[in-house]
mmCIF file of C-alpha atoms in Angstrom:
data_model
loop_
_atom_site.group_PDB
_atom_site.id
_atom_site.type_symbol
_atom_site.label_atom_id
_atom_site.label_comp_id
_atom_site.label_asym_id
_atom_site.label_seq_id
_atom_site.Cartn_x
_atom_site.Cartn_y
_atom_site.Cartn_z
ATOM 1 C CA MET A 1 -30.122 26.144 -153.082
ATOM 2 C CA ARG A 2 -30.402 29.945 -152.066
ATOM 3 C CA LEU A 3 -33.672 30.998 -152.968
ATOM 4 C CA PHE A 4 -36.275 33.762 -153.357
ATOM 5 C CA PHE A 5 -39.807 34.697 -154.939
ATOM 6 C CA ALA A 6 -39.830 37.711 -156.972
ATOM 7 C CA LEU A 7 -41.887 39.615 -159.390
ATOM 8 C CA LEU A 8 -39.685 39.933 -162.983
ATOM 9 C CA PRO A 9 -40.047 43.103 -164.938
ATOM 10 C CA GLU A 10 -41.240 42.813 -168.847
ATOM 11 C CA PRO A 11 -37.868 43.178 -170.865
ATOM 12 C CA GLY A 12 -38.840 46.425 -172.214
ATOM 13 C CA LEU A 13 -39.423 47.855 -168.480
ATOM 14 C CA ALA A 14 -35.817 46.495 -167.528
ATOM 15 C CA ARG A 15 -34.636 48.333 -170.663
ATOM 16 C CA ASP A 16 -36.361 51.655 -169.908
ATOM 17 C CA ILE A 17 -35.313 51.499 -166.165
ATOM 18 C CA ASP A 18 -31.711 50.716 -167.344
ATOM 19 C CA VAL A 19 -31.669 53.627 -169.773
ATOM 20 C CA TRP A 20 -33.106 56.129 -167.198
ATOM 21 C CA ARG A 21 -30.833 54.797 -164.605
ATOM 22 C CA GLN A 22 -27.829 55.798 -166.789
ATOM 23 C CA ARG A 23 -28.951 59.134 -167.927
ATOM 24 C CA ASN A 24 -30.342 60.235 -164.533
ATOM 25 C CA LEU A 25 -28.187 58.629 -161.833
ATOM 26 C CA SER A 26 -24.767 58.780 -160.383
ATOM 27 C CA ALA A 27 -23.945 56.336 -157.166
ATOM 28 C CA ASP A 28 -20.484 55.118 -155.940
ATOM 29 C CA GLY A 29 -21.705 51.895 -155.698
ATOM 30 C CA ARG A 30 -21.964 48.820 -158.523
ATOM 31 C CA PRO A 31 -24.922 48.959 -160.647
ATOM 32 C CA VAL A 32 -27.222 45.793 -160.668
ATOM 33 C CA PRO A 33 -27.280 44.193 -164.105
ATOM 34 C CA MET A 34 -30.358 44.924 -165.875
ATOM 35 C CA ALA A 35 -30.857 40.783 -166.177
ATOM 36 C CA ASN A 36 -31.145 40.905 -162.626
ATOM 37 C CA PHE A 37 -33.769 43.411 -162.369
ATOM 38 C CA HIS A 38 -36.622 42.133 -159.875
ATOM 39 C CA ILE A 39 -39.030 43.039 -156.951
ATOM 40 C CA THR A 40 -38.367 40.439 -154.070
ATOM 41 C CA LEU A 41 -41.434 39.095 -152.692
ATOM 42 C CA ALA A 42 -39.883 36.665 -150.184
ATOM 43 C CA PHE A 43 -36.381 35.798 -149.677
ATOM 44 C CA LEU A 44 -36.130 32.311 -148.407
ATOM 45 C CA GLY A 45 -32.219 31.724 -148.184
ATOM 46 C CA ASP A 46 -30.904 27.839 -148.465
ATOM 47 C CA ILE A 47 -33.353 25.227 -148.982
ATOM 48 C CA SER A 48 -32.438 21.711 -149.702
ATOM 49 C CA ARG A 49 -33.058 20.528 -153.319
ATOM 50 C CA HIS A 50 -35.338 17.612 -151.837
ATOM 51 C CA ARG A 51 -37.902 20.214 -150.506
ATOM 52 C CA LEU A 52 -38.162 22.049 -153.916
ATOM 53 C CA GLU A 53 -41.022 20.005 -155.233
ATOM 54 C CA GLY A 54 -43.164 20.673 -151.824
ATOM 55 C CA LEU A 55 -42.320 24.256 -152.031
ATOM 56 C CA CYS A 56 -43.416 24.825 -155.640
ATOM 57 C CA GLN A 57 -46.488 22.625 -154.900
ATOM 58 C CA ALA A 58 -47.346 25.256 -151.981
ATOM 59 C CA ALA A 59 -46.562 28.155 -153.991
ATOM 60 C CA GLU A 60 -48.754 27.108 -156.881
ATOM 61 C CA ALA A 61 -51.762 26.540 -153.976
ATOM 62 C CA SER A 62 -51.022 30.106 -152.608
ATOM 63 C CA LEU A 63 -51.697 31.406 -156.259
ATOM 64 C CA ALA A 64 -54.904 29.243 -157.096
ATOM 65 C CA SER A 65 -56.812 31.994 -155.262
ATOM 66 C CA PRO A 66 -58.857 34.053 -157.602
ATOM 67 C CA ALA A 67 -57.662 37.169 -155.653
ATOM 68 C CA THR A 68 -54.194 36.616 -156.397
ATOM 69 C CA GLY A 69 -53.962 39.141 -159.282
ATOM 70 C CA LEU A 70 -52.147 42.195 -158.563
ATOM 71 C CA ASP A 71 -52.673 45.815 -159.916
ATOM 72 C CA PRO A 72 -49.548 47.313 -161.860
ATOM 73 C CA LEU A 73 -47.148 49.411 -159.683
ATOM 74 C CA THR A 74 -46.049 52.498 -160.208
ATOM 75 C CA LEU A 75 -42.114 52.732 -159.635
ATOM 76 C CA GLU A 76 -41.811 56.620 -158.813
ATOM 77 C CA GLU A 77 -39.437 56.999 -155.880
ATOM 78 C CA VAL A 78 -35.941 56.255 -155.277
ATOM 79 C CA GLY A 79 -34.486 55.255 -152.011
ATOM 80 C CA TYR A 80 -31.098 54.328 -149.990
ATOM 81 C CA TRP A 81 -30.713 51.994 -147.378
ATOM 82 C CA SER A 82 -27.245 52.712 -145.791
ATOM 83 C CA GLY A 83 -26.788 49.594 -143.927
ATOM 84 C CA PRO A 84 -26.323 47.318 -147.113
ATOM 85 C CA GLY A 85 -25.443 50.460 -149.091
ATOM 86 C CA ILE A 86 -28.419 49.907 -151.452
ATOM 87 C CA PHE A 87 -29.837 52.478 -153.927
ATOM 88 C CA TRP A 88 -33.517 51.280 -155.069
ATOM 89 C CA LEU A 89 -36.613 52.331 -157.055
ATOM 90 C CA GLY A 90 -39.965 51.467 -155.926
ATOM 91 C CA PRO A 91 -43.637 52.302 -155.394
ATOM 92 C CA ALA A 92 -44.700 55.359 -153.097
ATOM 93 C CA HIS A 93 -48.043 53.337 -152.314
ATOM 94 C CA TRP A 94 -48.665 49.665 -153.103
ATOM 95 C CA PRO A 95 -51.619 47.314 -152.504
ATOM 96 C CA GLN A 96 -52.505 45.337 -149.552
ATOM 97 C CA ALA A 97 -52.814 42.303 -151.567
ATOM 98 C CA LEU A 98 -49.065 42.444 -152.758
ATOM 99 C CA GLU A 99 -48.214 42.446 -148.809
ATOM 100 C CA LYS A 100 -50.560 39.586 -148.273
ATOM 101 C CA LEU A 101 -49.025 37.372 -151.280
ATOM 102 C CA ALA A 102 -45.448 38.249 -149.777
ATOM 103 C CA ALA A 103 -46.271 37.022 -146.608
ATOM 104 C CA ARG A 104 -47.981 33.757 -147.658
ATOM 105 C CA LEU A 105 -45.212 32.950 -150.137
ATOM 106 C CA GLN A 106 -42.513 33.798 -147.043
ATOM 107 C CA ALA A 107 -44.714 31.318 -144.801
ATOM 108 C CA ARG A 108 -44.429 28.618 -147.607
ATOM 109 C CA GLY A 109 -40.694 29.034 -147.747
ATOM 110 C CA VAL A 110 -40.561 29.055 -143.700
ATOM 111 C CA TYR A 111 -42.208 25.722 -143.815
ATOM 112 C CA ALA A 112 -40.153 24.325 -146.787
ATOM 113 C CA GLY A 113 -37.101 24.989 -144.426
ATOM 114 C CA GLY A 114 -36.334 28.432 -145.198
ATOM 115 C CA ARG A 115 -35.699 31.512 -143.148
ATOM 116 C CA GLY A 116 -38.161 34.017 -142.103
ATOM 117 C CA SER A 117 -38.313 37.775 -141.976
ATOM 118 C CA GLN A 118 -38.897 40.098 -139.067
ATOM 119 C CA LYS A 119 -38.561 43.271 -141.620
ATOM 120 C CA ALA A 120 -41.635 45.195 -142.707
ATOM 121 C CA TYR A 121 -42.271 44.484 -146.406
ATOM 122 C CA ARG A 122 -41.033 47.133 -148.710
ATOM 123 C CA PRO A 123 -41.327 46.396 -152.602
ATOM 124 C CA HIS A 124 -38.255 47.735 -154.483
ATOM 125 C CA LEU A 125 -35.947 47.079 -157.516
ATOM 126 C CA THR A 126 -32.163 47.349 -156.596
ATOM 127 C CA LEU A 127 -30.527 49.651 -158.902
ATOM 128 C CA PHE A 128 -27.005 49.760 -157.052
ATOM 129 C CA ARG A 129 -25.324 47.788 -154.561
ATOM 130 C CA GLY A 130 -22.365 48.665 -152.185
ATOM 131 C CA CYS A 131 -23.102 52.455 -152.051
ATOM 132 C CA ASP A 132 -21.104 53.788 -149.158
ATOM 133 C CA GLN A 133 -23.153 57.300 -149.180
ATOM 134 C CA PRO A 134 -26.317 58.260 -150.225
ATOM 135 C CA PRO A 135 -26.431 58.875 -153.976
ATOM 136 C CA LEU A 136 -27.679 62.282 -155.421
ATOM 137 C CA ALA A 137 -31.310 62.667 -156.529
ATOM 138 C CA PRO A 138 -32.099 61.954 -159.993
ATOM 139 C CA LEU A 139 -31.811 64.498 -162.551
ATOM 140 C CA SER A 140 -35.250 63.279 -163.871
ATOM 141 C CA PRO A 141 -37.968 61.735 -161.485
ATOM 142 C CA PRO A 142 -38.608 58.056 -162.301
ATOM 143 C CA ASN A 143 -42.185 57.163 -163.345
ATOM 144 C CA PHE A 144 -42.570 53.478 -164.474
ATOM 145 C CA THR A 145 -45.537 51.157 -164.747
ATOM 146 C CA PHE A 146 -44.603 47.597 -163.655
ATOM 147 C CA ASP A 147 -47.111 45.230 -164.346
ATOM 148 C CA CYS A 148 -47.114 42.304 -161.560
ATOM 149 C CA THR A 149 -47.734 39.514 -163.977
ATOM 150 C CA HIS A 150 -44.746 37.293 -163.706
ATOM 151 C CA LEU A 151 -43.834 35.497 -160.603
ATOM 152 C CA ALA A 152 -40.569 33.579 -160.497
ATOM 153 C CA LEU A 153 -38.786 31.304 -157.961
ATOM 154 C CA LEU A 154 -35.032 32.259 -158.595
ATOM 155 C CA GLN A 155 -31.898 30.518 -157.627
ATOM 156 C CA SER A 156 -29.134 32.934 -156.271
ATOM 157 C CA ARG A 157 -25.570 32.051 -157.213
ATOM 158 C CA GLN A 158 -22.413 33.805 -156.897
ATOM 159 C CA GLY A 159 -20.078 33.173 -160.029
ATOM 160 C CA GLN A 160 -17.031 35.013 -161.239
ATOM 161 C CA HIS A 161 -18.992 37.736 -162.914
ATOM 162 C CA GLY A 162 -21.222 38.535 -159.975
ATOM 163 C CA VAL A 163 -24.602 37.437 -158.588
ATOM 164 C CA GLN A 164 -26.594 35.346 -161.271
ATOM 165 C CA TYR A 165 -30.042 34.399 -160.961
ATOM 166 C CA THR A 166 -31.664 31.311 -162.426
ATOM 167 C CA ASP A 167 -35.304 30.391 -163.011
ATOM 168 C CA VAL A 168 -36.428 27.357 -160.993
ATOM 169 C CA ALA A 169 -40.088 27.650 -161.477
ATOM 170 C CA ASN A 170 -42.373 30.579 -162.517
ATOM 171 C CA TRP A 171 -45.923 31.264 -162.755
ATOM 172 C CA GLN A 172 -48.230 33.797 -164.576
ATOM 173 C CA LEU A 173 -50.631 35.982 -162.293
ATOM 174 C CA ASN A 174 -54.064 37.013 -163.271
ATOM 175 C CA PRO A 175 -54.056 40.636 -164.172
#
């Protein structure tokens, strides 16, 4: 199973971001479906099904700390990564608690047989994939509040209509 931990936006926020994207952005890539909007905390890669229960228990233990609550993020910045051709929306600044949670969940995933990451953590929500060139600046700057209250363990599957994410487990984070 190809898995990752992610923060999920409230449905109203996902709609608002999608409307903003349609009205303000132009890119040569493929728009990410609104249903796939998320902020990845830890990409784990392939994890065998028999390790799933232990991974979920370890994640639950990581979240048991009273300091697990995260402040809302202000999504006010867009960026482009040329290697993967990703155009994204994200915060200019984020709390250290978010980085710590991402690192804890990544470590739990590695222990369960997933892959680690050497990259510095950068929270973002992917808007377009497969962009061959940097998109133009948005017509109107973004300014969205992303409440970090819904954490999910998602399975990524390639289907006929692109990538689909399935909820494997989810948790409510303390505000």
